[in-house]
Amino acid sequence: MSNPTHADEIHPIEDDKHVLAEHHDVNEIDNNIVKPGGVAAMTAEDRHTALKLARAADPGIPMGSWRMAQWVFTVMVVLMCGGDAGFDGTVMGAVNSMKQWQGYFGLSSASGSTGIVFGMYSVGQTLAFFPAAYLPDKIGRRWGMTIGNLTLIFGALLTSQAHNFQMFIWGRMFTGLGCTLAASSAKSYMSEITPPHSRGRYMGLLNSFYYVGQLMASGVSIPLGRKASNWSWRAPLLLQAAPAFINFAFVMFLPESPRWLFINGRDEQAGRVLAKLHSRDNDVNSPMVLLQLGEFEENLVAGGADKRWWDFRALFRTRANRYRFGMCAIIAIWGAWAGNALISYFLPVLLEQAGITSPDRQRVLNFANSLTSFGGALAGTALTDYMGRRPLLLSGITSCMVGMALAAGLLSPAGAQTATRANAGITFIFLFMVGYSFGITPLQGLYVAENLSMENRAKGIALQTWLGAACNLINTFAIPSALKALRWKTYLIFFAVDFVGVVVIYLFAVETKRLSLEDLDHIFEAKNPKKESFALAKAANERYKREKEAERLNGL
């Protein structure tokens, strides 16, 4: 192996451990954790260099170790909150196609009462607004997930054991309330426990787990839907509690978010958690731990708005904060109105309009849609830290726009109506979901958490979730009527919405790839945040290429 040049020199590990202390003022505090001073004075380039040196000195938890097994367990428990929402959307789509369920409550698959069933879930989401904004900041991210999933389990029990329509829709409301609280807390938690260099993949995986819930729900609905008893629909709704129960049973055994601990005056515990999660040697004086503690000290305000649960003014007080929430609003609006709700909840209705009338075949295709969507989400998640957030988002919304236009054309009554044409329309419905899952699903948790500052994160996620729920309320009450009255023209409405989304995202969306949560302050304080993000992204990409070339030359 050739010797590295001076420019690419890597310090020995034993010296690198205190590289931050050598380059910055150091302050000793009572709990013996050494924290670097001067973090606020670092440029984005300085922080990247510090992060690179910290990773070289301490690459993180060793593969195959007991602590790595604990880390995987921690991530899997949190991912259950992503599975909650996916299970709900698909299980109701599958149940909606069952003649047993329709007969028990006297409904049809595209009736106004069906809209109420779906809409009550969104009502629960809107009611989760204040709990999701208050509880994660007040009592911790873990307790937010615990209370949310306990509420979801209660809702699943009500719906699965419902003896009348009123009991069923109350269960739907509690399910939406609990699922939203748990998911909001999980997004904050995952963004705050993951290392800066791999946060994108983990946050993308959290949202992509939506499709694991979908696969579970659509998979069990196929054999159960063939049974004549009412357990054909009761059993899938009861199984909805499974991911929530796993999280509820184990989440309190996980460490609390280090950022939440720090903001609540528990500095020593925050350092220990960071060391456990991010340090090879579980060392509180690891440069990776020191760098993050320095960022906490500089950016987290002990008396900030996160301590005043009723105060949402901080989200809109400054131009930078308004721009930050604008990025969240993009995800909320087009995450709900891209056309995905049309397919997630009403796929059986769409298939029937395309000529597929067998409920059993509808459920099989529902499962196939979940499988292909999950593949798209995994592909998008894998590329999140390489392709970038903005290109991923643009590709997703553009593919949604094209998919809606093609489906509308193929399923319209114009021209000769053939089985080949109907099958092509169904294919583009499936491809629409692949595109949506690839470009939008991985960013629904990641992009929101990245764009919000720590003190506004819980409130921002809660408000963004509420905005998405409000959009879904319109979906769930309007789509059944639109499908009955407009049929294929419903796709054109979503085509127009997606077109507007392409324009808005192109004009305003910023790039956040390879930046720490704290580095984003530089972007949003700039006169032109999008232009500033391009400059930082370009510098980051050039750095990345230089590092890869240096590794190649050094034989690494």
Coordinates of C-alpha atoms in Angstrom, one line a residue:
M1 CA 0.0 0.0 0.0
S2 CA 1.5 3.4 -1.0
N3 CA 2.0 6.1 1.6
P4 CA -0.6 8.8 1.7
T5 CA 0.3 12.3 0.7
H6 CA 0.4 15.1 3.2
A7 CA -2.9 16.4 2.0
D8 CA -4.6 13.1 2.5
E9 CA -2.8 12.2 5.7
I10 CA -4.8 10.2 8.2
H11 CA -3.7 10.6 11.8
P12 CA -3.0 7.5 13.9
I13 CA -6.1 6.3 15.8
E14 CA -4.5 6.9 19.1
D15 CA -3.8 10.6 18.3
D16 CA -7.0 11.1 16.3
K17 CA -9.1 10.4 19.4
H18 CA -8.4 13.9 20.7
V19 CA -8.0 15.7 17.3
L20 CA -10.9 18.0 18.2
A21 CA -9.3 19.0 21.4
E22 CA -6.1 19.8 19.5
H23 CA -7.8 22.1 17.0
H24 CA -10.4 23.9 19.3
D25 CA -10.7 25.2 22.8
V26 CA -11.6 22.5 25.2
N27 CA -13.7 22.8 28.3
E28 CA -13.9 20.2 31.0
I29 CA -17.3 19.8 32.7
D30 CA -18.2 18.1 35.9
N31 CA -19.3 14.8 34.4
N32 CA -15.8 14.3 32.7
I33 CA -17.1 14.5 29.2
V34 CA -14.8 16.7 27.1
K35 CA -16.7 19.0 24.8
P36 CA -15.2 21.0 21.9
G37 CA -15.7 24.7 21.8
G38 CA -16.0 26.8 18.7
V39 CA -18.5 24.6 16.8
A40 CA -20.5 27.6 15.9
A41 CA -17.5 29.1 14.1
M42 CA -17.0 26.0 11.9
T43 CA -18.0 26.3 8.3
A44 CA -19.8 23.4 6.6
E45 CA -16.4 22.4 5.2
D46 CA -14.9 22.5 8.7
R47 CA -17.7 20.3 10.1
H48 CA -17.3 17.8 7.3
T49 CA -13.6 17.6 7.9
A50 CA -14.2 17.2 11.6
L51 CA -16.7 14.5 10.9
K52 CA -14.3 12.7 8.5
L53 CA -11.5 12.7 11.1
A54 CA -14.0 11.6 13.8
R55 CA -15.1 8.7 11.7
A56 CA -11.5 7.7 10.8
A57 CA -10.7 7.6 14.5
D58 CA -13.9 6.0 15.6
P59 CA -15.7 4.2 12.8
G60 CA -18.6 3.1 15.0
I61 CA -20.0 -0.1 16.5
P62 CA -18.0 -3.1 15.2
M63 CA -20.0 -5.5 13.0
G64 CA -20.8 -8.8 14.6
S65 CA -20.5 -7.4 18.1
W66 CA -23.2 -7.6 20.9
R67 CA -23.7 -3.9 20.7
M68 CA -24.3 -4.1 16.9
A69 CA -27.0 -6.7 17.7
Q70 CA -28.5 -4.3 20.2
W71 CA -28.4 -1.5 17.6
V72 CA -30.2 -3.7 15.0
F73 CA -32.8 -4.5 17.7
T74 CA -33.3 -0.8 18.5
V75 CA -33.8 0.0 14.8
M76 CA -36.2 -2.9 14.3
V77 CA -38.4 -1.8 17.2
V78 CA -38.7 1.7 15.9
L79 CA -39.4 0.5 12.3
M80 CA -42.6 -1.1 13.7
C81 CA -44.1 2.4 13.8
G82 CA -43.5 2.6 10.0
G83 CA -45.4 -0.7 9.6
D84 CA -48.4 0.6 11.5
A85 CA -49.5 3.1 8.9
G86 CA -48.9 0.7 6.0
F87 CA -50.9 -2.0 7.6
D88 CA -53.9 0.3 8.0
G89 CA -54.1 1.6 4.5
T90 CA -53.9 -1.8 2.9
V91 CA -56.0 -3.7 5.3
M92 CA -58.9 -1.3 4.8
G93 CA -58.5 -1.5 1.0
A94 CA -58.6 -5.3 1.3
V95 CA -61.5 -5.4 3.8
N96 CA -63.3 -2.9 1.5
S97 CA -63.4 -5.6 -1.2
M98 CA -64.8 -8.3 1.0
K99 CA -68.5 -9.1 0.5
Q100 CA -68.6 -10.4 4.1
W101 CA -67.7 -7.0 5.5
Q102 CA -70.0 -5.1 3.1
G103 CA -72.9 -7.4 3.9
Y104 CA -72.3 -7.2 7.7
F105 CA -72.5 -3.4 7.7
G106 CA -74.7 -2.9 4.6
L107 CA -72.1 -1.0 2.5
S108 CA -70.7 -1.0 -1.0
S109 CA -67.0 -0.6 -1.9
A110 CA -67.4 2.9 -3.3
S111 CA -70.2 4.3 -1.1
G112 CA -70.2 7.5 0.9
S113 CA -70.3 5.4 4.1
T114 CA -67.0 3.8 3.0
G115 CA -65.6 7.3 2.8
I116 CA -66.6 7.8 6.4
V117 CA -64.8 4.6 7.4
F118 CA -61.6 5.8 5.8
G119 CA -62.2 9.4 6.8
M120 CA -62.4 8.6 10.5
Y121 CA -58.8 7.4 10.4
S122 CA -57.9 10.9 9.1
V123 CA -60.0 12.5 11.8
G124 CA -57.9 10.6 14.3
Q125 CA -54.8 11.9 12.6
T126 CA -56.0 15.5 13.0
L127 CA -56.8 14.9 16.7
A128 CA -53.3 13.6 17.2
F129 CA -51.9 17.1 16.4
F130 CA -51.5 18.4 19.9
P131 CA -50.5 15.1 21.6
A132 CA -47.9 14.6 18.8
A133 CA -46.5 18.1 19.3
Y134 CA -46.5 18.0 23.1
L135 CA -45.8 14.5 24.4
P136 CA -42.5 13.7 22.5
D137 CA -41.0 17.0 23.8
K138 CA -42.5 16.8 27.3
I139 CA -42.0 13.1 28.3
G140 CA -39.6 11.8 25.6
R141 CA -39.7 10.2 22.2
R142 CA -40.0 6.6 23.7
W143 CA -43.1 7.5 25.7
G144 CA -44.6 9.1 22.7
M145 CA -44.3 5.8 20.8
T146 CA -45.6 3.9 23.8
I147 CA -48.7 5.9 24.3
G148 CA -49.4 6.1 20.5
N149 CA -49.1 2.4 20.0
L150 CA -51.2 1.6 23.0
T151 CA -53.9 3.8 21.6
L152 CA -53.6 2.1 18.2
I153 CA -54.0 -1.4 19.8
F154 CA -57.2 -0.2 21.5
G155 CA -58.5 1.1 18.2
A156 CA -57.6 -2.3 16.4
L157 CA -59.5 -4.2 19.2
L158 CA -62.6 -2.0 18.6
T159 CA -62.7 -2.4 14.9
S160 CA -62.0 -6.1 14.9
Q161 CA -64.6 -6.8 17.5
A162 CA -67.2 -4.2 16.2
H163 CA -70.8 -5.3 16.4
N164 CA -72.2 -2.1 14.8
F165 CA -71.1 0.6 12.5
Q166 CA -70.6 3.2 15.2
M167 CA -68.2 1.0 17.1
F168 CA -66.3 0.4 13.9
I169 CA -65.7 4.0 13.1
W170 CA -64.8 4.9 16.7
G171 CA -62.1 2.2 16.4
R172 CA -60.9 3.7 13.2
M173 CA -60.5 7.1 14.9
F174 CA -58.5 5.7 17.7
T175 CA -56.3 3.8 15.2
G176 CA -55.6 7.0 13.3
L177 CA -54.8 8.9 16.6
G178 CA -52.5 6.3 17.9
C179 CA -50.7 5.5 14.6
T180 CA -50.0 9.2 14.1
L181 CA -48.6 9.9 17.6
A182 CA -46.4 6.8 17.4
A183 CA -45.1 7.7 13.9
S184 CA -44.4 11.3 14.8
S185 CA -42.4 10.2 17.8
A186 CA -40.6 7.6 15.8
K187 CA -39.5 10.1 13.1
S188 CA -38.0 12.4 15.8
Y189 CA -36.3 9.4 17.5
M190 CA -34.8 7.8 14.5
S191 CA -33.4 11.1 13.2
E192 CA -31.8 11.8 16.5
I193 CA -30.2 8.4 17.3
T194 CA -28.7 7.6 13.9
P195 CA -25.1 8.7 12.9
P196 CA -25.0 11.8 10.7
H197 CA -23.4 9.9 7.7
S198 CA -26.1 7.2 7.5
R199 CA -29.2 9.1 8.7
G200 CA -30.7 9.2 5.2
R201 CA -30.8 5.4 4.8
Y202 CA -32.3 4.8 8.3
M203 CA -35.0 7.5 7.9
G204 CA -35.8 6.2 4.4
L205 CA -36.0 2.7 5.9
L206 CA -38.4 3.9 8.6
N207 CA -40.8 5.2 6.0
S208 CA -40.3 2.3 3.6
F209 CA -41.4 -0.1 6.4
Y210 CA -44.9 1.2 5.5
Y211 CA -44.8 -1.4 2.8
V212 CA -43.9 -4.2 5.2
G213 CA -47.2 -3.4 6.9
Q214 CA -48.9 -3.4 3.5
L215 CA -47.4 -6.8 2.6
M216 CA -48.6 -8.2 6.0
A217 CA -52.1 -6.8 5.6
S218 CA -52.6 -7.7 1.9
G219 CA -51.0 -11.2 2.4
V220 CA -53.2 -12.3 5.2
S221 CA -56.3 -10.9 3.5
I222 CA -56.0 -13.3 0.5
P223 CA -56.7 -16.6 2.3
L224 CA -58.9 -15.0 5.0
G225 CA -61.0 -13.3 2.3
R226 CA -62.0 -16.7 0.9
K227 CA -63.6 -17.7 4.2
A228 CA -67.4 -17.2 4.5
S229 CA -67.3 -16.2 8.2
N230 CA -67.0 -12.7 9.6
W231 CA -63.5 -13.5 10.8
S232 CA -62.5 -13.0 7.2
W233 CA -62.4 -9.3 7.9
R234 CA -62.1 -9.3 11.7
A235 CA -58.8 -11.3 11.8
P236 CA -56.9 -8.8 9.5
L237 CA -58.1 -5.9 11.6
L238 CA -57.0 -7.6 14.8
L239 CA -53.6 -8.4 13.3
Q240 CA -53.2 -4.6 12.7
A241 CA -52.2 -4.4 16.4
A242 CA -49.2 -6.7 15.8
P243 CA -46.5 -4.2 14.8
A244 CA -47.8 -1.7 17.4
F245 CA -47.7 -4.4 20.1
I246 CA -44.0 -5.2 19.3
N247 CA -43.0 -1.6 19.6
F248 CA -45.1 -1.2 22.8
A249 CA -43.5 -4.2 24.4
F250 CA -39.9 -3.3 23.8
V251 CA -39.5 0.5 23.2
M252 CA -39.0 1.4 26.8
F253 CA -35.9 -0.9 26.8
L254 CA -34.3 1.4 24.2
P255 CA -32.1 4.4 25.1
E256 CA -33.8 7.8 25.0
S257 CA -32.9 10.3 22.2
P258 CA -29.6 11.9 23.1
R259 CA -30.8 15.3 21.8
W260 CA -33.9 15.1 24.0
L261 CA -31.7 14.2 27.0
F262 CA -29.4 17.1 26.4
I263 CA -32.1 19.7 26.0
N264 CA -33.6 18.5 29.3
G265 CA -30.3 19.0 31.2
R266 CA -29.1 15.4 31.2
D267 CA -25.8 16.0 29.5
E268 CA -23.9 13.1 31.0
Q269 CA -26.6 10.6 30.0
A270 CA -26.7 12.1 26.5
G271 CA -23.0 11.5 26.2
R272 CA -23.3 7.9 27.3
V273 CA -26.1 7.2 24.9
L274 CA -24.1 8.7 22.0
A275 CA -21.1 6.7 23.0
K276 CA -23.2 3.5 23.1
L277 CA -24.8 4.2 19.7
H278 CA -22.0 5.8 17.7
S279 CA -18.6 4.8 19.3
R280 CA -16.5 1.7 18.6
D281 CA -15.2 1.6 22.1
N282 CA -18.3 3.0 23.9
D283 CA -16.1 6.0 24.8
V284 CA -17.7 9.3 25.9
N285 CA -14.5 11.1 24.8
S286 CA -14.7 9.7 21.3
P287 CA -14.3 12.5 18.7
M288 CA -17.6 11.4 17.2
V289 CA -19.3 11.9 20.5
L290 CA -17.5 15.2 21.2
L291 CA -18.4 16.7 17.8
Q292 CA -22.1 15.9 18.3
L293 CA -22.1 17.2 21.9
G294 CA -20.5 20.4 20.6
E295 CA -23.3 20.8 18.1
F296 CA -25.9 20.1 20.7
E297 CA -24.5 22.8 23.0
E298 CA -24.4 25.3 20.2
N299 CA -27.8 24.7 18.6
L300 CA -30.1 23.3 21.3
V301 CA -31.8 26.0 23.5
A302 CA -32.7 24.9 27.0
G303 CA -35.6 27.5 27.1
G304 CA -36.7 27.1 23.5
A305 CA -40.1 26.7 22.1
D306 CA -40.0 22.9 22.6
K307 CA -40.5 23.7 26.3
R308 CA -43.7 25.6 25.5
W309 CA -46.1 23.0 24.0
W310 CA -48.7 25.6 23.1
D311 CA -46.2 27.8 21.3
F312 CA -46.1 27.2 17.5
R313 CA -45.0 30.7 16.6
A314 CA -41.3 29.6 16.4
L315 CA -42.2 27.6 13.2
F316 CA -43.1 30.9 11.5
R317 CA -41.3 33.6 13.4
T318 CA -38.4 34.0 11.0
R319 CA -38.0 33.7 7.3
A320 CA -35.7 30.7 7.7
N321 CA -38.2 28.8 9.8
R322 CA -41.0 29.6 7.4
Y323 CA -38.9 28.2 4.6
R324 CA -38.1 25.1 6.7
F325 CA -41.8 24.4 7.3
G326 CA -42.5 25.1 3.6
M327 CA -40.3 22.1 2.8
C328 CA -42.4 20.0 5.3
A329 CA -45.6 21.3 3.6
I330 CA -44.4 20.1 0.2
I331 CA -44.0 16.6 1.7
A332 CA -47.4 16.7 3.4
I333 CA -49.4 18.0 0.4
W334 CA -47.9 15.9 -2.4
G335 CA -47.4 13.0 -0.1
A336 CA -51.2 12.9 0.2
W337 CA -52.3 14.3 -3.1
A338 CA -50.0 12.7 -5.6
G339 CA -52.7 10.1 -6.3
N340 CA -51.4 7.4 -3.8
A341 CA -54.5 7.6 -1.6
L342 CA -56.6 6.8 -4.7
I343 CA -54.7 3.6 -5.1
S344 CA -53.9 2.6 -1.5
Y345 CA -57.5 2.8 -0.2
F346 CA -59.5 2.2 -3.4
L347 CA -57.4 -0.2 -5.5
P348 CA -60.2 -2.8 -5.5
V349 CA -62.6 -0.2 -6.9
L350 CA -60.1 0.9 -9.6
L351 CA -59.6 -2.8 -10.6
E352 CA -63.3 -3.3 -10.8
Q353 CA -63.6 -0.3 -13.1
A354 CA -60.8 -1.8 -15.2
G355 CA -62.8 -5.0 -15.6
I356 CA -61.5 -7.1 -12.8
T357 CA -64.5 -8.0 -10.7
S358 CA -63.3 -11.1 -8.8
P359 CA -62.7 -9.9 -5.1
D360 CA -60.2 -12.7 -4.7
R361 CA -58.2 -11.6 -7.7
Q362 CA -58.4 -8.0 -6.5
R363 CA -56.8 -9.0 -3.2
V364 CA -54.1 -10.9 -5.0
L365 CA -53.3 -7.8 -7.2
N366 CA -53.4 -5.7 -4.0
F367 CA -50.6 -8.0 -2.6
A368 CA -48.7 -7.7 -5.8
N369 CA -49.0 -3.9 -5.7
S370 CA -47.6 -3.9 -2.1
L371 CA -44.7 -6.1 -3.2
T372 CA -43.7 -3.9 -6.1
S373 CA -44.2 -0.7 -4.1
F374 CA -41.9 -2.1 -1.4
G375 CA -39.2 -2.8 -4.0
G376 CA -39.5 0.8 -5.2
A377 CA -39.2 2.1 -1.7
L378 CA -36.1 0.0 -0.9
A379 CA -34.5 1.2 -4.1
G380 CA -35.2 4.8 -3.2
T381 CA -33.9 4.3 0.3
A382 CA -30.7 2.8 -1.0
L383 CA -30.1 5.8 -3.2
T384 CA -31.1 8.5 -0.8
D385 CA -27.6 9.3 0.4
Y386 CA -26.2 9.1 -3.2
M387 CA -28.8 10.5 -5.5
G388 CA -29.8 13.3 -3.2
R389 CA -33.1 14.4 -1.7
R390 CA -34.1 16.9 -4.3
P391 CA -33.5 14.7 -7.4
L392 CA -35.3 11.8 -5.7
L393 CA -38.3 14.0 -4.9
L394 CA -38.5 15.4 -8.4
S395 CA -38.2 12.0 -10.0
G396 CA -41.0 10.7 -7.7
I397 CA -43.5 13.5 -8.4
T398 CA -42.7 13.5 -12.1
S399 CA -43.3 9.7 -12.4
C400 CA -46.6 10.2 -10.5
M401 CA -47.7 12.8 -12.9
V402 CA -46.9 10.6 -16.0
G403 CA -48.5 7.6 -14.3
M404 CA -51.8 9.4 -13.7
A405 CA -51.9 10.7 -17.3
L406 CA -51.2 7.3 -18.8
A407 CA -53.7 5.5 -16.5
A408 CA -56.4 8.1 -17.4
G409 CA -55.8 7.6 -21.1
L410 CA -55.8 3.8 -21.0
L411 CA -58.9 3.5 -18.8
S412 CA -60.9 6.2 -20.6
P413 CA -63.9 5.0 -22.8
A414 CA -62.3 6.6 -25.9
G415 CA -61.3 4.2 -28.6
A416 CA -61.5 0.4 -28.7
Q417 CA -61.9 -1.3 -25.3
T418 CA -59.7 -4.4 -25.1
A419 CA -58.4 -6.6 -22.4
T420 CA -54.9 -5.6 -23.4
R421 CA -55.7 -1.9 -22.9
A422 CA -57.3 -2.5 -19.5
N423 CA -54.3 -4.6 -18.4
A424 CA -51.9 -1.8 -19.6
G425 CA -53.9 0.7 -17.5
I426 CA -53.6 -1.6 -14.4
T427 CA -49.9 -1.9 -15.1
F428 CA -49.4 1.9 -15.1
I429 CA -51.4 2.1 -11.8
F430 CA -48.8 -0.3 -10.4
L431 CA -45.9 1.6 -11.9
F432 CA -47.3 4.8 -10.5
M433 CA -46.9 3.3 -7.0
V434 CA -43.4 2.1 -7.8
G435 CA -42.5 5.7 -8.8
Y436 CA -44.2 7.2 -5.7
S437 CA -42.5 4.7 -3.4
F438 CA -39.1 5.3 -5.0
G439 CA -39.1 9.1 -4.9
I440 CA -41.5 10.2 -2.2
T441 CA -41.8 7.4 0.4
P442 CA -38.2 7.4 1.7
L443 CA -38.3 11.2 2.1
Q444 CA -41.6 11.5 4.1
G445 CA -39.8 11.0 7.4
L446 CA -36.2 12.0 6.4
Y447 CA -36.8 15.3 4.6
V448 CA -39.1 16.6 7.3
A449 CA -36.8 15.7 10.2
E450 CA -33.8 17.1 8.4
N451 CA -35.4 20.5 7.5
L452 CA -36.6 21.2 11.0
S453 CA -34.4 22.5 13.8
M454 CA -34.3 20.5 17.0
E455 CA -36.5 22.8 19.1
N456 CA -39.1 22.8 16.4
R457 CA -38.8 19.2 15.3
A458 CA -41.6 17.6 17.3
K459 CA -44.0 20.5 16.7
G460 CA -43.1 20.7 13.0
I461 CA -43.6 17.0 12.5
A462 CA -46.9 17.2 14.3
L463 CA -48.1 20.2 12.2
Q464 CA -46.8 18.5 9.0
T465 CA -48.7 15.3 9.9
W466 CA -51.8 17.3 10.7
L467 CA -51.6 19.0 7.3
G468 CA -51.2 15.6 5.6
A469 CA -54.2 14.4 7.6
A470 CA -56.3 17.3 6.4
C471 CA -55.3 16.5 2.8
N472 CA -56.3 12.9 3.4
L473 CA -59.7 14.0 4.8
I474 CA -60.4 15.5 1.5
N475 CA -59.2 12.3 -0.2
T476 CA -61.2 9.9 1.8
F477 CA -64.5 11.8 1.6
A478 CA -64.1 13.1 -2.0
I479 CA -62.6 10.1 -3.8
P480 CA -65.6 7.7 -3.4
S481 CA -67.9 10.3 -4.9
A482 CA -65.4 11.2 -7.6
L483 CA -64.9 7.6 -8.6
K484 CA -68.7 7.1 -9.0
A485 CA -69.3 10.4 -10.8
L486 CA -66.1 10.9 -12.8
R487 CA -64.6 7.5 -13.0
W488 CA -61.4 7.7 -15.2
K489 CA -61.4 11.5 -15.1
T490 CA -60.4 11.3 -11.4
Y491 CA -56.9 10.4 -12.5
L492 CA -56.8 13.7 -14.4
I493 CA -57.4 15.7 -11.2
F494 CA -54.4 14.1 -9.6
F495 CA -52.4 14.6 -12.8
A496 CA -53.0 18.4 -12.5
V497 CA -52.0 18.3 -8.8
D498 CA -48.8 16.4 -9.6
F499 CA -48.0 19.0 -12.4
V500 CA -48.2 21.8 -9.8
G501 CA -46.0 19.7 -7.5
V502 CA -43.3 19.4 -10.1
V503 CA -43.2 23.1 -10.5
V504 CA -43.2 23.9 -6.8
I505 CA -40.5 21.3 -6.0
Y506 CA -38.3 22.5 -8.9
L507 CA -38.5 26.1 -7.7
F508 CA -38.2 25.8 -4.0
A509 CA -36.9 22.4 -2.8
V510 CA -33.4 22.4 -1.2
E511 CA -30.8 19.7 -1.1
T512 CA -29.9 18.3 2.3
K513 CA -27.7 15.4 1.4
R514 CA -24.5 14.8 3.5
L515 CA -25.2 17.7 5.9
S516 CA -25.7 17.4 9.6
L517 CA -29.0 18.5 11.1
E518 CA -27.2 21.6 12.5
D519 CA -25.5 22.5 9.2
L520 CA -28.8 23.2 7.6
D521 CA -29.0 26.5 9.5
H522 CA -26.5 27.8 6.9
I523 CA -28.8 26.9 4.1
F524 CA -32.0 28.4 5.5
E525 CA -30.4 31.6 6.7
A526 CA -29.1 32.3 3.2
K527 CA -30.8 34.8 1.0
N528 CA -31.6 32.1 -1.5
P529 CA -31.8 28.7 0.3
K530 CA -32.1 26.6 -2.8
K531 CA -29.0 28.2 -4.4
E532 CA -27.1 27.9 -1.1
S533 CA -28.0 24.2 -0.9
F534 CA -26.7 23.7 -4.4
A535 CA -23.4 25.3 -3.5
L536 CA -23.0 23.1 -0.4
A537 CA -24.1 20.0 -2.3
K538 CA -21.6 20.7 -5.1
A539 CA -18.8 21.2 -2.5
A540 CA -19.9 18.0 -0.7
N541 CA -19.9 16.0 -4.0
E542 CA -16.4 17.3 -4.9
R543 CA -15.2 16.4 -1.5
Y544 CA -16.7 12.9 -1.9
K545 CA -14.9 12.4 -5.2
R546 CA -11.6 13.6 -3.8
E547 CA -11.9 11.2 -0.9
K548 CA -12.7 8.3 -3.1
E549 CA -9.8 9.1 -5.4
A550 CA -7.5 9.4 -2.4
E551 CA -8.7 6.1 -1.1
R552 CA -8.0 4.5 -4.6
L553 CA -4.5 6.0 -4.7
N554 CA -3.8 4.9 -1.2
G555 CA -5.0 1.4 -1.9
L556 CA -7.8 1.6 0.7

